[in-house]
Amino acid sequence: MQSTTREFPLKARQALEDEQLRQALDKARDGFVGKRQTAIDNFPDFDSLRHRGKAIKDHTLAFLDVYLEQFEAAVEAAGGQVHWAESAIDAQRIVTDICRQAKAGRVTKAKTMAGEEVALNEALEAAGFEAVETDLGEYIIQLAKEPPSHIIAPAVHKTRQQICELFDKHHHDGRLGAALREVPDLVNEARERLREKFLTADVGITGANFLVAESGSIALVTNEGNADLTHTLPRVHIAIAGIEKLVPTLDDAASMLRLLARSATGQDTSTYTTFVTGPKRGDDPDGPEAFHVVLLDNGRSRMLGNRYREMLRCIRCGACMNHCPVYGAIGGHAYGWVYPGPMGSVLTPLFTGLDGSRDLPNACTLNGRCASVCPVEIPLPDLLRDLRRQQFERGLTGRNTRLGLAVWGFFARRPWLYHTCARFGIAALGRLGRRKGRFRWLPLARGWTATRDMPSPQRSTFQQLWKQRQKEQRR
Amino acid sequence: MTNHSDKAPAERVALFVTCLVDLYRPSVGLATVELLERAGYQIDVPTGQTCCGQPAWNSGDNRRAGILARQTMDALAGYDHVVVPSGSCASTLIHGYPQLFADTPEDLIRAEALAARTWELTRFLVEVAGLDDLDAGLSGSACYHDACAGLRELGIKQQPRQLLAQVDGLELREMADTEACCGFGGTFCVKYPEISSRLVSDKASAIEQTGADTVIAGDLGCLMNIAGHLTRQGSAVRAYHIAEVLADRTDHPAIGEGED
């Protein structure tokens, strides 16, 4: 997917003015945050589970080469095939080649963020295949020709009204007008449309929530069952996943699934949780004839060698964005690439380059709520701060910021000068603001004063008052 | 009266007053001194302090942050405790400096020693000083905003509420989503003013909805942001730092309130 991250400031401003988006985001946030909290309150000791999740991922990443080879051998033993994709282009080529060899026409897809990352739909369409998204949210945004705005709820930015209008246009040629319909009604309509696609697809593409090294299985979770129809009905099943999705054992996968369902949607377990191991066996009543796993690197192995390894623990639950005040205000599209919110603000600069995504590490208040809900304890604010360090060292920090830091730093590192200048400056500012107690406008402070007052200082600095107090006490 | 004054000699506390309190609201510093003296400590305000360096640290300017961190460590060396009337600045001393100096062992030793002696004010009053004889009153209702760094990095949640419960005449009300960020975020509020405005506007609505007449917090940055929004909207809600309320210094104008 082409990154539009450079336009972050403009897109964020537009998002803030979008009333429909605000409604959709407020509703989603209330649901996600509340349901997760209830699920965690009902779990005996969620923090221990988080520690375990972190330990499993840290261990796997430390021995990733070993587990990747074990996984490949296990997939092959089960009759499947593993493909290694170093880059997005490699992944596109591998998947389109498999489709071509299968003489495919129609391809169904269950939601895959790795697929979004490598722009799989665009590649499939360019190669002449019909790619149909089968996750309801993905289906909606495919109709709207929009990228996902959330990693587990791709159409979370759309209101029910907007979805009604979209379905009317695509399913009824506009005959229904803008009538607001009930959710089950819309779901059934999408289901009817998709049923035929499921039954006639030649290839089914899914992601993988986890890859299990000991058995060569992939774990798939959905609430719609669409991933199961996607991988069992067509002749060929292709799963695409980042190399960091690996866990050593089925036991480990079970721990991770408990974390994922609670953190993502506040469920004890997702409605459909499936382990897929190899293609259809001789006595299986159904299933694909061929099973391919495309393991995507695309910059991940680079992260293994530095502190961003911690980011590879991410299980794509979306809890960080659900709890992020900035995401909650502007939604996912403003971030400009596949992964939005806190995890995206770390991943996008790492995957697409620091220069083209200067805003993302900075558009964060460092409030830390994301880290406090992360099921694998990724220190997201620390990683964002470290990206700011890299920006600063490479001269990518904005001119105003650098100038401001230089001037402030000049005074701050000279306490005597600082306290003297502060005394005079504050006395002047304090006198000006005494009557009203605040300023509606101050030079160089438009960012602040455009929407809020600047409280006036109290006319003396603390250091001054403290010295006076000391003198008086000595007398 | 829980008081250390009968013990001799009294423990020495360095007040790290923070640049915002020094420049904008010295009454918070004086209130902090009063509270600590009341608890029996001998207070000093080292003049070598200016700013903890957080603006540089959070902007990725680690060289400048390091210079200010060393200056701050020099100024605060040798005291029994260091108390900070801000969760955000205290967290920079406690968590920021050791991260900043992770690769320079001689600085790291000093940073860790400072971190072990440094306290956010309300936590110090409750967990170290055991102050339980406040002589403060504020009639009316107030809600307490959980500032992010104190809450998530230092575990400040019950301490301020426990202290505020001792203020005569004050009814404490909880606002919806009290742990949500107010949108200040240091330089964030001027780099992304529109996003920051949305966040503070949501925070102000949550405050107004409680019907409380005062909002209290432990961080002046957040308070200036919240008060600045409230006064611009013509709200009657007043904003005070928790030290001012606990030291009974609410007879002077609230943050952003004039003398008229």
Coordinates of N, CA, C and O in Angstrom, one line a residue, chain A residues 8-9 12-13 15-17 22 29 307 325-326 328-330 358-360 362-369 372 382 385 388-389 392-393 397 401-402 405-406 408-409 411-415 418-419 422 426 429 434-442 447-463 465-467 469 473, chain B residues 15 17 19 21-27 29-30 33-34 37 43-51 53-64 67-68 71 99 148 152-153 177 179-181 183-185 188-200 202 221 224-225 227-229 231-233 244 252-253 255-260:
Chain A
F8 N -0.1 13.7 7.0 CA -0.7 13.5 8.3 C -1.4 14.8 8.9 O -2.6 14.8 9.3
P9 N -0.7 15.9 8.9 CA -1.3 17.1 9.6 C -2.6 17.5 8.9 O -3.6 17.8 9.6
A12 N -5.3 14.8 9.5 CA -5.8 14.8 10.9 C -6.8 16.0 11.1 O -7.8 15.8 11.7
R13 N -6.5 17.1 10.5 CA -7.4 18.3 10.6 C -8.7 18.0 9.9 O -9.8 18.3 10.5
A15 N -10.0 15.0 9.5 CA -10.7 14.0 10.3 C -11.4 14.7 11.5 O -12.5 14.3 11.8
L16 N -10.8 15.7 12.1 CA -11.4 16.3 13.3 C -12.7 17.0 12.9 O -13.5 17.2 13.8
E17 N -12.8 17.4 11.6 CA -14.0 18.2 11.2 C -15.1 17.2 10.7 O -16.2 17.7 10.4
R22 N -16.6 11.2 13.8 CA -16.6 11.3 15.2 C -17.6 10.4 15.9 O -17.3 9.7 16.9
R29 N -15.0 3.2 20.3 CA -14.1 3.3 21.5 C -14.9 2.8 22.7 O -14.4 2.0 23.5
R307 N 16.6 -2.4 19.3 CA 15.6 -2.4 20.4 C 14.2 -2.5 19.9 O 13.3 -2.8 20.7
P325 N -5.8 8.3 22.7 CA -6.7 9.4 22.6 C -6.5 10.1 21.2 O -7.5 10.6 20.7
V326 N -5.3 10.0 20.6 CA -5.1 10.6 19.3 C -5.9 9.8 18.2 O -6.6 10.4 17.4
G328 N -8.4 8.0 18.7 CA -9.8 8.2 19.0 C -10.3 9.5 18.5 O -11.5 9.6 18.2
A329 N -9.4 10.5 18.3 CA -9.9 11.8 17.8 C -9.8 11.8 16.3 O -10.6 12.5 15.6
I330 N -8.8 11.2 15.6 CA -8.6 11.3 14.2 C -8.9 10.1 13.4 O -8.9 10.1 12.1
R358 N 7.5 11.5 9.3 CA 8.0 12.4 10.4 C 7.0 12.6 11.5 O 7.4 12.8 12.7
D359 N 5.8 12.8 11.1 CA 4.8 13.2 12.1 C 4.5 12.0 13.1 O 4.2 12.3 14.3
L360 N 4.5 10.8 12.6 CA 3.9 9.7 13.4 C 4.5 9.6 14.8 O 3.8 9.5 15.8
N362 N 5.8 11.7 16.6 CA 5.5 13.0 17.3 C 4.1 13.2 17.7 O 3.8 13.9 18.6
A363 N 3.2 12.7 16.9 CA 1.8 12.9 17.1 C 1.2 12.0 18.2 O 0.3 11.2 18.1
C364 N 1.8 12.2 19.4 CA 1.5 11.3 20.5 C 1.8 12.1 21.8 O 2.8 12.8 21.9
T365 N 1.0 12.0 22.8 CA 1.2 12.8 24.0 C 2.0 12.1 25.0 O 2.3 12.5 26.1
L366 N 2.5 10.8 24.7 CA 3.3 10.0 25.6 C 2.5 9.7 26.9 O 3.1 9.7 27.9
N367 N 1.2 9.6 26.7 CA 0.4 9.4 27.9 C 0.5 7.9 28.5 O 0.1 7.7 29.6
G368 N 0.9 7.0 27.6 CA 1.3 5.7 28.1 C 0.1 4.7 28.2 O 0.3 3.6 28.7
R369 N -1.1 5.1 27.8 CA -2.2 4.2 28.0 C -2.1 3.0 27.1 O -2.5 1.9 27.5
S372 N 0.0 0.4 28.7 CA -0.6 -0.2 29.9 C -1.6 -1.3 29.5 O -2.0 -2.1 30.3
D382 N 8.2 4.4 24.8 CA 9.6 4.5 24.8 C 10.2 4.3 23.3 O 11.1 4.9 22.9
R385 N 9.6 7.5 21.5 CA 10.6 8.5 21.9 C 11.9 8.2 21.2 O 12.7 9.1 20.8
R388 N 12.0 9.5 17.8 CA 12.2 10.9 17.8 C 13.7 11.2 17.9 O 14.2 12.1 17.3
R389 N 14.4 10.4 18.7 CA 15.9 10.5 18.9 C 16.5 10.3 17.5 O 17.4 11.1 17.1
F392 N 15.9 13.3 15.4 CA 16.7 14.4 15.8 C 18.2 14.2 15.3 O 18.8 15.2 14.7
E393 N 18.7 13.0 15.5 CA 20.1 12.8 15.1 C 20.3 12.9 13.6 O 21.4 13.3 13.1
T397 N 14.1 16.5 12.5 CA 13.2 17.3 13.5 C 12.9 18.7 12.9 O 13.8 19.3 12.3
T401 N 11.1 23.4 16.2 CA 11.4 22.6 17.4 C 12.9 22.7 17.7 O 13.3 22.9 18.9
R402 N 13.8 22.6 16.7 CA 15.2 22.6 17.0 C 15.6 24.0 17.5 O 16.4 24.1 18.5
L405 N 14.4 24.4 21.1 CA 15.2 23.6 22.0 C 16.5 24.3 22.3 O 17.1 24.4 23.4
A406 N 17.1 24.9 21.2 CA 18.4 25.6 21.3 C 18.3 26.8 22.2 O 19.1 27.0 23.1
W408 N 15.9 27.6 24.5 CA 15.5 27.1 25.8 C 16.7 26.5 26.5 O 17.0 26.8 27.7
G409 N 17.4 25.6 25.8 CA 18.6 24.9 26.3 C 19.7 25.9 26.7 O 20.4 25.7 27.8
F411 N 19.4 28.9 28.0 CA 19.1 29.4 29.3 C 19.1 28.4 30.4 O 19.7 28.5 31.4
A412 N 18.5 27.3 30.0 CA 18.2 26.2 31.1 C 19.5 25.7 31.6 O 19.6 25.2 32.8
R413 N 20.6 25.7 30.8 CA 21.9 25.1 31.3 C 22.7 26.2 32.0 O 23.9 25.9 32.4
R414 N 22.2 27.4 32.2 CA 22.9 28.4 32.9 C 22.0 29.0 34.0 O 21.3 30.0 33.8
P415 N 22.0 28.3 35.1 CA 21.0 28.6 36.2 C 20.9 30.0 36.6 O 19.8 30.6 36.7
Y418 N 19.4 32.0 33.8 CA 18.0 31.6 33.7 C 17.1 32.2 34.7 O 16.1 32.8 34.5
H419 N 17.6 32.2 36.0 CA 16.8 32.7 37.1 C 16.6 34.2 37.0 O 15.6 34.8 37.3
A422 N 14.3 35.0 34.0 CA 13.0 34.5 34.4 C 12.3 35.6 35.3 O 11.1 35.9 35.1
I426 N 9.0 37.2 33.9 CA 7.8 36.8 34.5 C 7.1 38.1 35.2 O 5.9 38.2 35.2
L429 N 5.3 39.8 32.3 CA 4.2 39.1 31.8 C 3.1 39.0 32.9 O 1.9 39.2 32.6
R434 N -2.3 40.4 35.0 CA -2.8 40.4 36.3 C -4.3 40.5 36.4 O -4.9 39.8 37.1
R435 N -4.8 41.5 35.7 CA -6.3 41.8 35.8 C -7.2 40.6 35.3 O -8.0 40.2 36.0
K436 N -6.8 40.2 34.1 CA -7.7 39.1 33.6 C -7.2 37.7 34.1 O -8.0 36.8 34.1
G437 N -6.0 37.6 34.4 CA -5.5 36.3 34.8 C -5.1 35.4 33.7 O -4.7 34.2 33.9
R438 N -5.3 35.9 32.5 CA -5.0 35.0 31.3 C -4.8 35.8 30.1 O -5.2 37.0 30.0
F439 N -4.3 35.2 29.0 CA -4.1 35.9 27.8 C -4.9 35.2 26.7 O -4.8 34.0 26.6
R440 N -5.5 36.0 25.9 CA -6.2 35.4 24.8 C -5.3 35.2 23.6 O -5.5 34.5 22.6
W441 N -4.2 36.0 23.6 CA -3.2 36.0 22.5 C -1.9 36.2 23.0 O -1.7 37.1 23.9
L442 N -0.9 35.5 22.6 CA 0.5 35.8 22.9 C 1.4 35.6 21.7 O 1.1 34.7 20.9
G447 N -0.4 28.3 18.4 CA -0.9 26.9 18.6 C -1.6 26.7 19.8 O -2.6 25.9 19.9
W448 N -1.2 27.4 20.9 CA -1.9 27.3 22.1 C -3.2 28.2 22.2 O -4.3 27.8 22.5
T449 N -3.0 29.5 21.8 CA -4.0 30.5 22.1 C -5.2 30.5 21.1 O -6.2 31.2 21.3
A450 N -5.0 29.7 20.0 CA -6.1 29.7 19.0 C -7.4 29.2 19.6 O -8.5 29.6 19.3
T451 N -7.3 28.2 20.5 CA -8.5 27.6 21.1 C -8.5 27.6 22.6 O -9.5 27.2 23.2
R452 N -7.5 28.1 23.2 CA -7.5 28.1 24.7 C -6.7 29.4 25.2 O -5.8 29.9 24.5
D453 N -7.0 29.8 26.4 CA -6.3 30.9 27.0 C -5.0 30.4 27.6 O -4.9 29.3 27.9
M454 N -4.1 31.4 27.7 CA -2.8 31.0 28.4 C -2.9 31.7 29.7 O -3.0 32.9 29.9
P455 N -3.0 30.8 30.8 CA -3.1 31.4 32.1 C -1.9 32.4 32.4 O -0.8 32.1 31.9
S456 N -2.1 33.4 33.1 CA -1.0 34.4 33.4 C -0.2 33.9 34.5 O -0.7 33.3 35.5
P457 N 1.1 34.2 34.5 CA 1.9 33.8 35.7 C 1.7 34.8 36.8 O 1.0 35.8 36.7
Q458 N 2.2 34.4 38.0 CA 1.8 35.1 39.3 C 2.8 36.3 39.6 O 2.9 36.6 40.7
R459 N 3.5 36.8 38.6 CA 4.3 38.0 38.8 C 5.7 37.8 39.5 O 6.6 38.6 39.3
S460 N 5.9 36.8 40.3 CA 7.2 36.5 40.8 C 7.6 35.0 40.5 O 6.6 34.2 40.4
T461 N 8.8 34.7 40.4 CA 9.2 33.3 40.3 C 9.2 32.7 41.7 O 9.4 33.4 42.7
F462 N 9.2 31.4 41.7 CA 9.3 30.7 43.0 C 10.6 31.0 43.6 O 10.7 31.2 44.8
Q463 N 11.7 30.9 42.8 CA 13.0 31.1 43.3 C 13.1 32.5 44.1 O 13.8 32.6 45.1
L465 N 10.6 34.2 45.5 CA 9.8 34.1 46.7 C 10.5 33.3 47.8 O 10.4 33.6 49.0
W466 N 11.2 32.3 47.3 CA 11.9 31.4 48.3 C 13.0 32.2 48.9 O 13.2 32.1 50.2
K467 N 13.8 33.0 48.1 CA 14.9 33.8 48.7 C 14.3 34.8 49.7 O 14.9 34.9 50.8
R469 N 11.7 34.5 51.5 CA 11.2 33.8 52.6 C 12.4 33.4 53.5 O 12.4 33.5 54.7
Q473 N 13.1 34.7 57.4 CA 13.2 33.7 58.5 C 14.5 33.9 59.2 O 14.6 33.6 60.4
Chain B
L15 N 13.6 20.3 47.4 CA 12.4 20.5 46.6 C 12.9 20.8 45.1 O 13.7 21.7 44.9
V17 N 11.4 22.1 42.2 CA 10.1 22.8 42.1 C 9.5 22.7 40.7 O 8.3 22.8 40.6
C19 N 10.2 23.7 36.4 CA 10.2 25.1 35.7 C 8.8 25.7 35.6 O 8.7 26.9 35.8
V21 N 6.2 25.5 37.6 CA 5.8 26.0 38.9 C 6.7 27.2 39.2 O 6.2 28.3 39.7
D22 N 8.0 27.2 39.0 CA 8.9 28.3 39.2 C 8.4 29.5 38.5 O 8.3 30.6 39.0
L23 N 8.1 29.3 37.2 CA 7.7 30.5 36.4 C 6.3 30.9 36.5 O 6.0 32.1 36.5
Y24 N 5.4 29.9 36.5 CA 4.0 30.3 36.4 C 3.2 30.3 37.7 O 2.2 31.0 37.8
R25 N 3.5 29.5 38.6 CA 2.7 29.4 39.7 C 3.5 29.1 41.0 O 3.4 27.9 41.5
P26 N 4.3 30.0 41.4 CA 5.1 29.8 42.6 C 4.3 29.4 43.9 O 4.8 28.8 44.8
S27 N 3.0 29.8 43.9 CA 2.2 29.4 45.0 C 2.1 27.9 45.2 O 2.0 27.4 46.4
G29 N 4.7 26.0 44.7 CA 6.0 25.7 45.4 C 5.9 26.0 46.9 O 6.3 25.2 47.7
L30 N 5.3 27.2 47.2 CA 5.2 27.5 48.6 C 4.3 26.6 49.3 O 4.6 26.2 50.5
V33 N 6.3 23.5 50.1 CA 7.2 23.7 51.2 C 6.4 23.6 52.5 O 6.9 22.9 53.5
E34 N 5.3 24.2 52.6 CA 4.5 24.2 53.8 C 4.1 22.8 54.2 O 4.2 22.4 55.4
E37 N 7.2 20.9 55.4 CA 7.6 21.4 56.8 C 6.6 20.9 57.9 O 7.1 20.5 59.0
I43 N 13.6 21.7 54.6 CA 13.5 21.9 53.1 C 14.6 22.8 52.6 O 14.9 23.8 53.2
D44 N 15.1 22.4 51.5 CA 16.1 23.2 50.8 C 15.7 23.3 49.3 O 15.1 22.3 48.8
V45 N 15.9 24.4 48.7 CA 15.6 24.6 47.2 C 16.9 24.9 46.5 O 17.4 26.0 46.5
P46 N 17.6 23.8 46.0 CA 18.9 24.1 45.4 C 18.8 25.0 44.2 O 17.9 24.9 43.4
T47 N 19.7 26.0 44.2 CA 19.6 27.0 43.1 C 20.1 26.6 41.8 O 19.9 27.2 40.7
G48 N 20.8 25.5 41.8 CA 21.4 24.9 40.5 C 20.3 24.3 39.6 O 20.6 23.8 38.5
Q49 N 19.1 24.3 40.1 CA 18.0 23.6 39.3 C 17.3 24.6 38.3 O 17.1 25.8 38.7
T50 N 17.0 24.2 37.1 CA 16.2 25.0 36.2 C 15.0 24.0 35.8 O 14.0 24.0 36.4
C51 N 15.3 23.3 34.7 CA 14.3 22.4 34.1 C 14.9 21.0 34.1 O 16.2 20.9 34.0
G53 N 14.8 18.8 31.9 CA 15.3 18.4 30.6 C 14.3 17.6 29.8 O 14.5 17.2 28.7
Q54 N 13.1 17.5 30.3 CA 12.1 16.7 29.7 C 11.7 17.1 28.2 O 11.6 16.3 27.3
P55 N 11.7 18.5 28.0 CA 11.4 18.9 26.6 C 12.4 18.3 25.6 O 12.0 17.9 24.5
A56 N 13.7 18.3 26.0 CA 14.7 17.8 25.1 C 14.6 16.2 25.0 O 14.6 15.7 23.9
W57 N 14.4 15.6 26.1 CA 14.3 14.1 26.2 C 13.1 13.6 25.3 O 13.2 12.7 24.6
N58 N 12.0 14.3 25.4 CA 10.8 13.9 24.7 C 10.9 14.4 23.2 O 10.0 13.9 22.4
S59 N 11.8 15.2 22.9 CA 12.0 15.6 21.5 C 13.1 14.8 20.8 O 13.5 15.1 19.7
G60 N 13.7 13.9 21.5 CA 14.8 13.1 20.9 C 16.2 13.8 21.0 O 17.1 13.3 20.4
D61 N 16.2 14.9 21.6 CA 17.5 15.7 21.7 C 18.2 15.2 23.0 O 18.3 15.9 24.0
N62 N 18.8 14.0 22.9 CA 19.3 13.3 24.1 C 20.6 14.0 24.6 O 20.9 14.0 25.8
R63 N 21.3 14.7 23.7 CA 22.6 15.4 24.1 C 22.2 16.5 25.1 O 22.7 16.6 26.2
R64 N 21.2 17.3 24.7 CA 20.8 18.4 25.5 C 20.1 17.9 26.8 O 20.3 18.5 27.9
I67 N 22.8 17.0 29.3 CA 23.4 18.2 30.0 C 22.5 18.6 31.1 O 23.0 18.8 32.2
L68 N 21.2 18.7 30.9 CA 20.3 19.2 31.9 C 20.1 18.1 33.0 O 20.0 18.5 34.2
Q71 N 23.1 18.4 35.2 CA 23.0 19.6 36.0 C 22.0 19.4 37.2 O 22.3 19.8 38.3
Q99 N 17.1 5.7 31.8 CA 17.1 5.3 30.4 C 18.1 6.1 29.5 O 18.8 5.6 28.7
C148 N -1.3 11.8 33.3 CA -0.8 10.5 32.7 C 0.5 9.9 33.3 O 0.5 8.8 33.7
R152 N 0.5 6.4 35.3 CA 0.9 5.2 34.7 C 2.4 4.8 34.9 O 2.8 3.7 34.9
E153 N 3.2 5.9 35.2 CA 4.6 5.6 35.4 C 5.0 5.6 36.9 O 6.0 5.0 37.2
D177 N -14.1 8.7 32.6 CA -12.8 8.5 31.9 C -11.7 9.4 32.5 O -11.0 10.0 31.7
E179 N -9.0 8.8 33.6 CA -7.6 8.4 33.2 C -7.3 8.8 31.8 O -6.2 8.5 31.3
A180 N -8.2 9.5 31.1 CA -7.9 9.9 29.7 C -7.0 11.1 29.7 O -7.1 12.0 30.6
C181 N -6.1 11.1 28.7 CA -5.2 12.2 28.6 C -5.9 13.5 28.3 O -6.9 13.5 27.6
G183 N -4.6 16.0 26.7 CA -4.1 16.5 25.4 C -3.0 17.5 25.5 O -2.6 18.1 24.5
F184 N -2.4 17.7 26.7 CA -1.3 18.6 26.9 C 0.0 18.0 26.2 O 0.4 18.5 25.2
G185 N 0.5 17.0 26.8 CA 1.6 16.3 26.2 C 2.9 17.1 25.9 O 3.6 16.9 24.9
F188 N 3.6 18.5 22.4 CA 2.5 18.0 21.5 C 1.4 19.1 21.3 O 0.9 19.3 20.3
C189 N 1.1 19.8 22.4 CA 0.0 20.7 22.4 C 0.2 21.9 21.4 O -0.8 22.5 20.9
V190 N 1.4 22.2 21.1 CA 1.6 23.3 20.1 C 2.0 22.7 18.8 O 1.8 23.4 17.7
K191 N 2.5 21.5 18.7 CA 2.8 20.9 17.4 C 1.5 20.4 16.7 O 1.4 20.4 15.5
Y192 N 0.6 19.9 17.5 CA -0.7 19.4 17.0 C -1.8 20.0 17.7 O -2.6 19.4 18.4
P193 N -1.9 21.4 17.5 CA -2.9 22.1 18.4 C -4.4 21.6 18.2 O -5.1 21.6 19.1
E194 N -4.7 21.3 16.9 CA -6.1 20.9 16.7 C -6.5 19.6 17.4 O -7.5 19.4 18.0
I195 N -5.5 18.6 17.4 CA -5.8 17.3 18.1 C -5.8 17.6 19.6 O -6.7 17.1 20.3
S196 N -4.9 18.4 20.0 CA -4.8 18.7 21.5 C -6.1 19.4 21.9 O -6.6 19.1 23.0
S197 N -6.6 20.3 21.1 CA -7.8 21.0 21.5 C -9.0 20.0 21.6 O -9.8 20.2 22.5
R198 N -9.1 19.0 20.7 CA -10.2 18.1 20.8 C -10.1 17.3 22.1 O -11.1 17.1 22.8
L199 N -8.9 16.9 22.5 CA -8.7 16.1 23.7 C -9.0 16.9 24.9 O -9.7 16.4 25.8
V200 N -8.6 18.2 25.0 CA -8.9 19.0 26.2 C -10.4 19.4 26.2 O -11.0 19.5 27.3
D202 N -12.8 17.4 25.2 CA -13.4 16.2 25.8 C -13.2 16.1 27.3 O -14.1 15.8 28.1
G221 N 1.3 21.5 34.0 CA 1.1 21.5 32.5 C -0.3 21.2 32.1 O -1.0 21.9 31.4
M224 N -2.8 23.9 33.3 CA -2.8 25.1 32.4 C -3.6 24.9 31.1 O -4.3 25.8 30.6
N225 N -3.4 23.7 30.6 CA -4.2 23.3 29.4 C -5.7 23.2 29.7 O -6.5 23.8 29.0
A227 N -7.3 24.5 32.4 CA -7.9 25.8 32.8 C -8.0 26.8 31.6 O -8.9 27.5 31.5
G228 N -7.0 26.7 30.7 CA -7.0 27.6 29.6 C -8.2 27.3 28.7 O -8.8 28.3 28.1
H229 N -8.6 26.1 28.6 CA -9.7 25.7 27.8 C -11.0 26.1 28.5 O -11.9 26.7 27.9
T231 N -11.5 28.5 30.8 CA -11.7 30.0 30.8 C -12.1 30.5 29.4 O -13.0 31.3 29.3
R232 N -11.5 29.9 28.4 CA -11.9 30.4 27.0 C -13.4 30.1 26.7 O -14.1 30.8 26.0
Q233 N -13.9 29.0 27.3 CA -15.3 28.6 27.1 C -16.2 29.3 28.0 O -17.4 29.1 28.0
E244 N -1.8 23.3 46.5 CA -2.5 24.5 46.9 C -3.7 24.1 47.8 O -4.0 24.8 48.8
H252 N -6.3 32.6 47.0 CA -5.9 33.5 45.9 C -6.5 33.0 44.5 O -7.0 31.9 44.5
P253 N -6.4 33.8 43.5 CA -7.0 33.4 42.2 C -6.6 32.0 41.7 O -5.5 31.7 41.9
I255 N -6.0 29.1 38.7 CA -5.2 29.1 37.5 C -6.0 29.8 36.4 O -7.1 29.3 36.1
G256 N -5.5 30.9 35.8 CA -6.2 31.6 34.7 C -7.3 32.5 35.2 O -8.0 33.1 34.4
E257 N -7.3 32.7 36.5 CA -8.4 33.6 37.0 C -7.7 35.0 37.4 O -6.6 35.0 37.9
G258 N -8.3 36.1 37.0 CA -7.8 37.4 37.2 C -8.0 37.9 38.6 O -8.8 37.3 39.4
E259 N -7.4 39.1 38.9 CA -7.7 39.7 40.2 C -8.9 40.5 40.2 O -9.4 41.0 41.2
D260 N -9.5 40.8 39.0 CA -10.7 41.6 38.9 C -11.9 40.8 39.4 O -12.0 39.6 39.0

